[in-house]
mmCIF file of C-alpha atoms in Angstrom:
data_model
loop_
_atom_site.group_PDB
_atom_site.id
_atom_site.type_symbol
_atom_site.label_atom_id
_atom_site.label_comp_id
_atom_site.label_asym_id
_atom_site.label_seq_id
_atom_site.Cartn_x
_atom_site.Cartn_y
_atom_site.Cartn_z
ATOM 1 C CA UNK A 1 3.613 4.785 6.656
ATOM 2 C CA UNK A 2 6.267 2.446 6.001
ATOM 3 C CA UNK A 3 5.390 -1.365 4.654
ATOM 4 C CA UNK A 4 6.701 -4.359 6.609
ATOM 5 C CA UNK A 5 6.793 -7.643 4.965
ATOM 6 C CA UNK A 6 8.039 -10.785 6.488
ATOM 7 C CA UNK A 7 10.565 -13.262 4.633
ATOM 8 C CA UNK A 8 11.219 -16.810 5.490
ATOM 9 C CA UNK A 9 14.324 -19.059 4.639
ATOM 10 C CA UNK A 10 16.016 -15.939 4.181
ATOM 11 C CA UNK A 11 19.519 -16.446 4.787
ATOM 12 C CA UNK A 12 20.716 -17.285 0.873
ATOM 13 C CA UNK A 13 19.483 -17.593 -1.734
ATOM 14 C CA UNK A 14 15.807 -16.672 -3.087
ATOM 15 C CA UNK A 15 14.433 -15.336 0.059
ATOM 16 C CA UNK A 16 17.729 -13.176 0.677
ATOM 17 C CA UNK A 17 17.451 -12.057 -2.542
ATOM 18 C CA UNK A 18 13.791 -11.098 -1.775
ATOM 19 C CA UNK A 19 14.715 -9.549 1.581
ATOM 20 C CA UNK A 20 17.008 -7.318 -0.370
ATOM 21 C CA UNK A 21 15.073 -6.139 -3.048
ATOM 22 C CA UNK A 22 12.133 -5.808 -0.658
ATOM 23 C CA UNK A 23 14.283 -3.432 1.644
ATOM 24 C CA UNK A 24 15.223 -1.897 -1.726
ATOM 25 C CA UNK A 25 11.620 -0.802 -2.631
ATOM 26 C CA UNK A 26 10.921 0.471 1.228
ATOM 27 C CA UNK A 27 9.552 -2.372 2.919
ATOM 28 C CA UNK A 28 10.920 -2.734 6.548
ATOM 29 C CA UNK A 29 11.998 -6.407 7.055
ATOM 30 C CA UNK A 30 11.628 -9.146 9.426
ATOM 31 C CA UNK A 31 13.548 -12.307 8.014
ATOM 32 C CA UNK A 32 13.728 -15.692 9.647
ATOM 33 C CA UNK A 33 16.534 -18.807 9.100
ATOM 34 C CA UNK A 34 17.319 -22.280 10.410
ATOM 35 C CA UNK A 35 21.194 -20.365 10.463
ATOM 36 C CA UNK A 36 22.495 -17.092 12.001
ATOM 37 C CA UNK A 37 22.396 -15.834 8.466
ATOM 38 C CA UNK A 38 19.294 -13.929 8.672
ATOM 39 C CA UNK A 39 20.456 -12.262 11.759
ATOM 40 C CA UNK A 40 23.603 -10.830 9.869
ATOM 41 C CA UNK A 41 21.233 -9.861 6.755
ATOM 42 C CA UNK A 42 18.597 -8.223 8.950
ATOM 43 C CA UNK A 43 21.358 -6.254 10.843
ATOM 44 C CA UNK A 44 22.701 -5.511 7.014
ATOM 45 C CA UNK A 45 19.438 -4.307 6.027
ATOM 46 C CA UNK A 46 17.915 -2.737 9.280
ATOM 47 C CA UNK A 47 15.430 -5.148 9.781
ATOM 48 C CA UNK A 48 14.312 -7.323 12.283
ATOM 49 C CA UNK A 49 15.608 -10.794 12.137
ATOM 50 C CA UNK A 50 14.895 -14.488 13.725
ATOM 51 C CA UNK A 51 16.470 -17.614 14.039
ATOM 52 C CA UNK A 52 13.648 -20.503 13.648
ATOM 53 C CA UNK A 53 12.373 -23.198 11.407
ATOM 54 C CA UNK A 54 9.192 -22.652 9.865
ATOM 55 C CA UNK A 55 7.952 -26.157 10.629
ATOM 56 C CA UNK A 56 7.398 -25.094 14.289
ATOM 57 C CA UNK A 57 4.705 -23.082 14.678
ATOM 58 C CA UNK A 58 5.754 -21.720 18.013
ATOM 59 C CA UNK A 59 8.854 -20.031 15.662
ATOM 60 C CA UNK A 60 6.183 -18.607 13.713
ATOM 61 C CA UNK A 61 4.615 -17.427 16.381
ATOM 62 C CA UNK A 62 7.450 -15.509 17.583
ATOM 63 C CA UNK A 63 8.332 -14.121 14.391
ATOM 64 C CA UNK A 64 5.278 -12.929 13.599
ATOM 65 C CA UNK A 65 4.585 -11.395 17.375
ATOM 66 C CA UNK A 66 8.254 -9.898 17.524
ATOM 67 C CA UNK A 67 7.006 -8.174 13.733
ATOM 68 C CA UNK A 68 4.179 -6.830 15.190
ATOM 69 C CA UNK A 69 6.002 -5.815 18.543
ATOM 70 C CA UNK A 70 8.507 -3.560 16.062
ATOM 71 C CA UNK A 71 6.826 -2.644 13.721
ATOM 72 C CA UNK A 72 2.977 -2.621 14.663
ATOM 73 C CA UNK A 73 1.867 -3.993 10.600
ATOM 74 C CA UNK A 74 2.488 -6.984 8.467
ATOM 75 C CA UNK A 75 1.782 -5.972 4.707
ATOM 76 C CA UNK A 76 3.309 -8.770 3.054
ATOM 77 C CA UNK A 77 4.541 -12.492 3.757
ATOM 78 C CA UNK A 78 6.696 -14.279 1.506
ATOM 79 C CA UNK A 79 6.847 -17.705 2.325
ATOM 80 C CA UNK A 80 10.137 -19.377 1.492
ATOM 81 C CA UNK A 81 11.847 -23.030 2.392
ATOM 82 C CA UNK A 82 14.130 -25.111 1.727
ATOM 83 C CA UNK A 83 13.961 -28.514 -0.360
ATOM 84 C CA UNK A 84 11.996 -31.616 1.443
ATOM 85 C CA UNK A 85 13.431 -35.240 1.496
ATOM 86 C CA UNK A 86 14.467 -36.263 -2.321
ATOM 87 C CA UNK A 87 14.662 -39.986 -3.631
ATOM 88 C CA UNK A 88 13.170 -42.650 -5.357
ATOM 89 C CA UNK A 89 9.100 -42.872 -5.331
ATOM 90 C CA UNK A 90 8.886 -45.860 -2.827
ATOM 91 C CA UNK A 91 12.046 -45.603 -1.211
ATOM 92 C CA UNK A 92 10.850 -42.821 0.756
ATOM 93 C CA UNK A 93 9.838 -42.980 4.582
ATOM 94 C CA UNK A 94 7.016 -41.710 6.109
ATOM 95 C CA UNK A 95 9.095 -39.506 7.862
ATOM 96 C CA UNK A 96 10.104 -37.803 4.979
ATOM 97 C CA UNK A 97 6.809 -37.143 3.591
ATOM 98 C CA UNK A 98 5.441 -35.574 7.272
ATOM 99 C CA UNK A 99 8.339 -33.197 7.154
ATOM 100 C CA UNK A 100 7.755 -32.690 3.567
ATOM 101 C CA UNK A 101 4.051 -31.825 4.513
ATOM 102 C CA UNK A 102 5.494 -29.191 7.273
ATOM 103 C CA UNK A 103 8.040 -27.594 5.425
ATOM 104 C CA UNK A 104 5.798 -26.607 1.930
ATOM 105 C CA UNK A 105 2.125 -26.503 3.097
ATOM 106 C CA UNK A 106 2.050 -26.268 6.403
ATOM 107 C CA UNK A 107 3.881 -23.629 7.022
ATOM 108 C CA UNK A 108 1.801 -21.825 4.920
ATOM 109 C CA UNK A 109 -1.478 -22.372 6.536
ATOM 110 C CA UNK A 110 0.620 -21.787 9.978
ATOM 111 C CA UNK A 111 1.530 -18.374 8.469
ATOM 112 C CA UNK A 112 -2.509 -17.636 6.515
ATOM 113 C CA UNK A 113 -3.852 -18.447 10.693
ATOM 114 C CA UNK A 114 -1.411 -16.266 12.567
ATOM 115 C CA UNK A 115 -1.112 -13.076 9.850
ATOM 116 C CA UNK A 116 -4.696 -12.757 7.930
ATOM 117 C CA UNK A 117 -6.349 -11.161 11.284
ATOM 118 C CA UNK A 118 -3.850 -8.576 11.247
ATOM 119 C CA UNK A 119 -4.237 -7.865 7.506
ATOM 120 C CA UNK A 120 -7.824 -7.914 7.883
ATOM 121 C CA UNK A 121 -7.453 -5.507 10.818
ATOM 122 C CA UNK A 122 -5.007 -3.185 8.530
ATOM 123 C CA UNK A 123 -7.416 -3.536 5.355
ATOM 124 C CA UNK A 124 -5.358 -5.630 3.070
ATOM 125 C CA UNK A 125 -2.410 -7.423 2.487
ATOM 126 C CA UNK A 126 -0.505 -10.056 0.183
ATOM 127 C CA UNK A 127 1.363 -13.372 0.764
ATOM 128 C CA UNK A 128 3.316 -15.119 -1.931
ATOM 129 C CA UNK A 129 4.330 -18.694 -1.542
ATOM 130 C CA UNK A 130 7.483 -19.499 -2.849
ATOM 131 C CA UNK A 131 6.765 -23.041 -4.639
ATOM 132 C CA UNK A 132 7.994 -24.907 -7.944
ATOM 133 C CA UNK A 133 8.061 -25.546 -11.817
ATOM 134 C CA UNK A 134 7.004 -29.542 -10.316
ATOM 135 C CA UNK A 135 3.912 -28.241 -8.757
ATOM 136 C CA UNK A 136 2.112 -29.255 -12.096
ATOM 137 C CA UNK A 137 4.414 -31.009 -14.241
ATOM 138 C CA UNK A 138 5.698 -33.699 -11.724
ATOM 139 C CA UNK A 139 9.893 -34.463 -11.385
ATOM 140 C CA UNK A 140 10.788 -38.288 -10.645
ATOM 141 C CA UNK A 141 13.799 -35.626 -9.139
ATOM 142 C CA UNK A 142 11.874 -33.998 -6.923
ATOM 143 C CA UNK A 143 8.510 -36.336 -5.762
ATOM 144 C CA UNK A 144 8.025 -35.008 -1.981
ATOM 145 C CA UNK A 145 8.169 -31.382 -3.654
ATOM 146 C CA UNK A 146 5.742 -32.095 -6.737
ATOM 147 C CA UNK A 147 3.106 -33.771 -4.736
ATOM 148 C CA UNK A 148 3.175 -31.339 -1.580
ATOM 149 C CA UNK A 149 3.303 -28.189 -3.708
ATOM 150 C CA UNK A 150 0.701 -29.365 -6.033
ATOM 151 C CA UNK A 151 -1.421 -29.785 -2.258
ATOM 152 C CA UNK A 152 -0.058 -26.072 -2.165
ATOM 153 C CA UNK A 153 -1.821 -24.906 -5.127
ATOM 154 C CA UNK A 154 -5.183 -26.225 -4.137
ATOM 155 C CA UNK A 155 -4.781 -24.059 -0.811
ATOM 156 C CA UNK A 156 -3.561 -20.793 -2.646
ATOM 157 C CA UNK A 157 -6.752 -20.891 -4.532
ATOM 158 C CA UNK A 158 -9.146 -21.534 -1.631
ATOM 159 C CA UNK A 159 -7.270 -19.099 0.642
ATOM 160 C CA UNK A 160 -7.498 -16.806 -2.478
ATOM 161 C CA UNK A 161 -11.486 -16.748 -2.921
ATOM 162 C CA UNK A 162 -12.067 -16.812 0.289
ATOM 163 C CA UNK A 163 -10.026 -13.582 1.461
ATOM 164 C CA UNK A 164 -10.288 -11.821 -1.791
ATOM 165 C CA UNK A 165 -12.942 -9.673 -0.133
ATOM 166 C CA UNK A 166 -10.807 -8.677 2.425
ATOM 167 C CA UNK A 167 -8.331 -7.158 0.167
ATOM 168 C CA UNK A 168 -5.859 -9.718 0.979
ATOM 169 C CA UNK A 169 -4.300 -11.355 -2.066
ATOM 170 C CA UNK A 170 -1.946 -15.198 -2.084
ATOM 171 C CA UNK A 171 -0.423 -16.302 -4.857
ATOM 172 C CA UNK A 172 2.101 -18.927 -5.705
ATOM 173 C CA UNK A 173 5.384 -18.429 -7.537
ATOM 174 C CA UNK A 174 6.424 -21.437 -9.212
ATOM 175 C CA UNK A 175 10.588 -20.660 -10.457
ATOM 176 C CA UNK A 176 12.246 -23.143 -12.555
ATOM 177 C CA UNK A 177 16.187 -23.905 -11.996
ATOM 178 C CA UNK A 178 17.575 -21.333 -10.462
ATOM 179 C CA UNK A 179 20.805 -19.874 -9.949
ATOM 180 C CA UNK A 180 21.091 -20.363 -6.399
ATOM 181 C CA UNK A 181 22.216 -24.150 -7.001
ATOM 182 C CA UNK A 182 24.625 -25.743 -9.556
ATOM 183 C CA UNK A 183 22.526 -26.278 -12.777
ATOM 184 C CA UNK A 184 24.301 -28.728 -15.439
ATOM 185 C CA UNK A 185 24.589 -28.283 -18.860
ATOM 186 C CA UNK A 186 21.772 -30.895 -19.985
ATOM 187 C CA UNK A 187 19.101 -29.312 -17.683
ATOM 188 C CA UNK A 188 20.194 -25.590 -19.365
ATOM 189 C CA UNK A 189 19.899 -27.521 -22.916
ATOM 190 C CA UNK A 190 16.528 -27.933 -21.951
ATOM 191 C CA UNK A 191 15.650 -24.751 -20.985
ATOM 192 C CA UNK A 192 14.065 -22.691 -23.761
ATOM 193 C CA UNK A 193 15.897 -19.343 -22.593
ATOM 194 C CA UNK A 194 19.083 -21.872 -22.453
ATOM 195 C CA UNK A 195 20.132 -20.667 -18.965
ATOM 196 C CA UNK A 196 19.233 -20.631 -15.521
ATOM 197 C CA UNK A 197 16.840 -17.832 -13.706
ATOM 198 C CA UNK A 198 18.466 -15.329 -11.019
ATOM 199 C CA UNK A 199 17.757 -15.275 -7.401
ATOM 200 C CA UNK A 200 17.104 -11.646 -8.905
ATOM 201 C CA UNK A 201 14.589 -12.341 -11.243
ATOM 202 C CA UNK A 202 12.802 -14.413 -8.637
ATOM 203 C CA UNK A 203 12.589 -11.564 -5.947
ATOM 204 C CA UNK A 204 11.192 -8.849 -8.719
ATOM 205 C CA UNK A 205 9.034 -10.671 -9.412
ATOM 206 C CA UNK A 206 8.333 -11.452 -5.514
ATOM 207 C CA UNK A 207 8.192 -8.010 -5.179
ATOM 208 C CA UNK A 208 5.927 -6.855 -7.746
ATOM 209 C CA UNK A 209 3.462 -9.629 -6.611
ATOM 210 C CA UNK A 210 3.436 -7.990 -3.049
ATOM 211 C CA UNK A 211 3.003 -4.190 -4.556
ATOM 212 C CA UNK A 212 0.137 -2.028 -5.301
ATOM 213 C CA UNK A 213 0.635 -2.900 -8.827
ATOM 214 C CA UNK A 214 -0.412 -6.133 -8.668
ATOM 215 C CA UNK A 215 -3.405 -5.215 -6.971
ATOM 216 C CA UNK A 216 -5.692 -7.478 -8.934
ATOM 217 C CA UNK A 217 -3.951 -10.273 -8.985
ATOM 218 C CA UNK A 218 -4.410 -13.221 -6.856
ATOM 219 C CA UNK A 219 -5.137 -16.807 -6.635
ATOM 220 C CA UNK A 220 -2.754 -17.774 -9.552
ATOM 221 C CA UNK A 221 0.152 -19.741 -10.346
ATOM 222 C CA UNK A 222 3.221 -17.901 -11.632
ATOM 223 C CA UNK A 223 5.495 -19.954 -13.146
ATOM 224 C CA UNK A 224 8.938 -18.092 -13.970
ATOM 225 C CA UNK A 225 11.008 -20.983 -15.164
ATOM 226 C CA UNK A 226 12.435 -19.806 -18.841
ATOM 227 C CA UNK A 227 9.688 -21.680 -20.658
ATOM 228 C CA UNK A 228 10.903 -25.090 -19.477
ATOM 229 C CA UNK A 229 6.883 -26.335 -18.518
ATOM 230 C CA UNK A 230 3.379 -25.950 -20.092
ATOM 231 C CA UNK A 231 1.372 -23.384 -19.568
ATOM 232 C CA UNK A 232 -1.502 -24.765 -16.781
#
């Protein structure tokens, strides 16, 4: 029986990368975007694909249904976004933090409610949330990101011990600078490994974290980030 897993933010960058390397390994698909561009990938791939926001649950909702409706499992969830609200500390508005709070925790305690009764129906399943290197070594660059995603850790970990028994497994990948965006030459001086990771990298790594192989792994942080932070 073929595996399904579902990809979010996965028009460019990381989570297309995932979505391909995903397809790669046999998973069957179901991608959602803000943009048309998960359409076209899905189509590219022969997957299922969604155009949504994963700050509205009722998108979520009809991603995960239309998953279901296709392709009667949900093995894996990789939860990708884009960037909240950057800025200085106390210049930002309130505004910025709530859709901060939507767009890298929420959504991922939108996405544990609506898929965990189907994994524990199925026997198992994995989700990885797609976070940051800031999670635990705070960026003045990126505050709304570092203080949400640190919020993200503490429900990884909880979600973690409390499904373990079901066989379903979270974890958090925290990647550095990535490839996916301009990186200047003073961040990659400060990079041990002296350059920037690969949306590649990131979605082997996603992969293997979804796979049989990483069967007894869960509830951890995963920073892949070239040795720029502290181990935590």
């Amino acid at each position: 029986m073929d595996k399904v897993a579902i990809v979010t933010a996965a028009g460019k960058g990381m989570g297309a990368a995932c979505a391909r390397e995903l397809s790669r390994q046999g998973f069957k698909v179901a991608l959602m975007s803000r943009s048309e561009d998960a359409l076209d990938l899905a189509q590219t791939l022969g997957g299922l694909g969604i155009q949504g926001s994963v700050t509205e649950k009722d998108d979520l909702k009809r991603l995960v249904n239309a998953t279901l409706g296709k392709y009667g499992r949900i093995d894996a969830v990789v939860n990708n976004t884009g960037h909240p609200a950057k800025g200085r500390l106390l210049e930002l508005s309130e505004e910025d933090w709530h859709h901060g709070l939507n767009l890298v925790l929420l959504n991922v305690a939108k996405m544990a409610q609506l898929v965990t009764p189907v994994m524990q129906k199925q026997g198992g399943g994995a989700f990885v949330n797609i976070s940051t290197f800031a999670a635990y070594e705070p960026s003045a660059s990126f505050p709304v990101s570092s203080v949400l995603r640190a919020g993200l850790g503490s429900y990884m970990k909880l979600y973690a011990d409390e499904y373990a028994s079901d066989n379903i497994r979270m974890n958090n990948l925290l990647p550095g600078f990535i490839d996916s965006y301009d990186v200047d030459e003073s961040t990659l001086r400060a990079i041990p490994m002296q350059r920037a990771g690969t949306v590649d990298e990131i979605a082997k790594t996603v992969a293997f974290l979804v796979s049989d192989a990483a069967a007894y792994i869960t509830g951890q942080n995963i920073k892949i980030d070239g040795g720029l932070t502290r181990s935590v």
